[in-house]
Amino acid sequence: MSTRLAIAAVIYMMVNAVVFGIGAVTVLSVPSLSENAPVWIPAVVVTSFILSAPIAWFIAPLMRSRAYKETH
């Protein structure tokens, strides 16, 4: 397992929580979307699971470079 994949796996759920939170707040705060919340909330869940993987993959090298700079 590569280091990037390991870091991405560790931060995936944190990224997922943030993405879901943004989506849930958006759905619940927009009146036209909140009327159909039973439809939109599951869509937000699925979308957050899908979008979190590439976001975590993008963040992983940034976390590694910061840790490397602090220790050396």
PDB file of C-alpha atoms in Angstrom:
ATOM      1  CA  MET A   1       0.000   0.000   0.000  1.00  0.00           C
ATOM      2  CA  SER A   2       1.434   3.353  -0.972  1.00  0.00           C
ATOM      3  CA  THR A   3       1.806   6.130   1.552  1.00  0.00           C
ATOM      4  CA  ARG A   4      -0.573   8.349  -0.408  1.00  0.00           C
ATOM      5  CA  LEU A   5      -3.268   5.668  -0.364  1.00  0.00           C
ATOM      6  CA  ALA A   6      -2.812   5.102   3.374  1.00  0.00           C
ATOM      7  CA  ILE A   7      -3.124   8.804   4.160  1.00  0.00           C
ATOM      8  CA  ALA A   8      -6.123   9.145   1.839  1.00  0.00           C
ATOM      9  CA  ALA A   9      -7.815   6.185   3.554  1.00  0.00           C
ATOM     10  CA  VAL A  10      -7.273   7.726   6.980  1.00  0.00           C
ATOM     11  CA  ILE A  11      -8.709  11.109   6.041  1.00  0.00           C
ATOM     12  CA  TYR A  12     -11.503   9.780   3.797  1.00  0.00           C
ATOM     13  CA  MET A  13     -14.148   9.632   6.545  1.00  0.00           C
ATOM     14  CA  MET A  14     -13.279  13.104   7.821  1.00  0.00           C
ATOM     15  CA  VAL A  15     -13.579  14.513   4.320  1.00  0.00           C
ATOM     16  CA  ASN A  16     -16.818  12.575   3.874  1.00  0.00           C
ATOM     17  CA  ALA A  17     -18.254  14.102   7.047  1.00  0.00           C
ATOM     18  CA  VAL A  18     -17.437  17.626   5.891  1.00  0.00           C
ATOM     19  CA  VAL A  19     -18.814  17.090   2.389  1.00  0.00           C
ATOM     20  CA  PHE A  20     -21.986  15.514   3.799  1.00  0.00           C
ATOM     21  CA  GLY A  21     -22.388  18.370   6.275  1.00  0.00           C
ATOM     22  CA  ILE A  22     -22.112  20.979   3.548  1.00  0.00           C
ATOM     23  CA  GLY A  23     -24.667  19.120   1.447  1.00  0.00           C
ATOM     24  CA  ALA A  24     -27.068  18.521   4.328  1.00  0.00           C
ATOM     25  CA  VAL A  25     -26.971  22.148   5.456  1.00  0.00           C
ATOM     26  CA  THR A  26     -27.558  23.252   1.879  1.00  0.00           C
ATOM     27  CA  VAL A  27     -30.543  20.938   1.451  1.00  0.00           C
ATOM     28  CA  LEU A  28     -32.083  21.911   4.780  1.00  0.00           C
ATOM     29  CA  SER A  29     -31.523  25.651   4.421  1.00  0.00           C
ATOM     30  CA  VAL A  30     -32.905  26.089   0.902  1.00  0.00           C
ATOM     31  CA  PRO A  31     -36.717  26.043   1.133  1.00  0.00           C
ATOM     32  CA  SER A  32     -37.307  24.487  -2.282  1.00  0.00           C
ATOM     33  CA  LEU A  33     -34.899  21.652  -1.481  1.00  0.00           C
ATOM     34  CA  SER A  34     -36.091  21.091   2.078  1.00  0.00           C
ATOM     35  CA  GLU A  35     -39.620  20.387   0.812  1.00  0.00           C
ATOM     36  CA  ASN A  36     -38.199  17.298  -0.888  1.00  0.00           C
ATOM     37  CA  ALA A  37     -35.663  16.414   1.809  1.00  0.00           C
ATOM     38  CA  PRO A  38     -36.530  12.682   1.780  1.00  0.00           C
ATOM     39  CA  VAL A  39     -35.278  12.623  -1.806  1.00  0.00           C
ATOM     40  CA  TRP A  40     -32.349  15.009  -1.492  1.00  0.00           C
ATOM     41  CA  ILE A  41     -30.720  13.716   1.717  1.00  0.00           C
ATOM     42  CA  PRO A  42     -30.054  10.219   0.282  1.00  0.00           C
ATOM     43  CA  ALA A  43     -28.676  11.915  -2.830  1.00  0.00           C
ATOM     44  CA  VAL A  44     -26.352  13.949  -0.610  1.00  0.00           C
ATOM     45  CA  VAL A  45     -25.200  10.767   1.151  1.00  0.00           C
ATOM     46  CA  VAL A  46     -24.355   9.003  -2.111  1.00  0.00           C
ATOM     47  CA  THR A  47     -22.722  12.097  -3.577  1.00  0.00           C
ATOM     48  CA  SER A  48     -20.610  12.653  -0.472  1.00  0.00           C
ATOM     49  CA  PHE A  49     -19.323   9.063  -0.589  1.00  0.00           C
ATOM     50  CA  ILE A  50     -18.366   9.479  -4.241  1.00  0.00           C
ATOM     51  CA  LEU A  51     -16.821  12.967  -4.006  1.00  0.00           C
ATOM     52  CA  SER A  52     -14.849  12.291  -0.827  1.00  0.00           C
ATOM     53  CA  ALA A  53     -12.485   9.795  -2.450  1.00  0.00           C
ATOM     54  CA  PRO A  54     -10.936  12.168  -5.032  1.00  0.00           C
ATOM     55  CA  ILE A  55     -10.851  15.001  -2.499  1.00  0.00           C
ATOM     56  CA  ALA A  56      -8.998  12.802   0.020  1.00  0.00           C
ATOM     57  CA  TRP A  57      -6.663  11.642  -2.763  1.00  0.00           C
ATOM     58  CA  PHE A  58      -5.884  15.291  -3.576  1.00  0.00           C
ATOM     59  CA  ILE A  59      -5.309  16.256   0.086  1.00  0.00           C
ATOM     60  CA  ALA A  60      -3.051  13.285   0.948  1.00  0.00           C
ATOM     61  CA  PRO A  61       0.191  14.559  -0.677  1.00  0.00           C
ATOM     62  CA  LEU A  62      -0.364  17.983   0.859  1.00  0.00           C
ATOM     63  CA  MET A  63      -0.507  16.437   4.323  1.00  0.00           C
ATOM     64  CA  ARG A  64       2.608  14.404   3.649  1.00  0.00           C
ATOM     65  CA  SER A  65       4.601  17.401   2.441  1.00  0.00           C
ATOM     66  CA  ARG A  66       3.683  19.463   5.494  1.00  0.00           C
ATOM     67  CA  ALA A  67       4.681  16.671   7.865  1.00  0.00           C
ATOM     68  CA  TYR A  68       7.956  16.201   6.020  1.00  0.00           C
ATOM     69  CA  LYS A  69       8.819  19.893   6.240  1.00  0.00           C
ATOM     70  CA  GLU A  70       8.123  20.019   9.988  1.00  0.00           C
ATOM     71  CA  THR A  71      10.350  17.044  10.818  1.00  0.00           C
ATOM     72  CA  HIS A  72      13.312  17.962   8.597  1.00  0.00           C
TER      73      HIS A  72
END
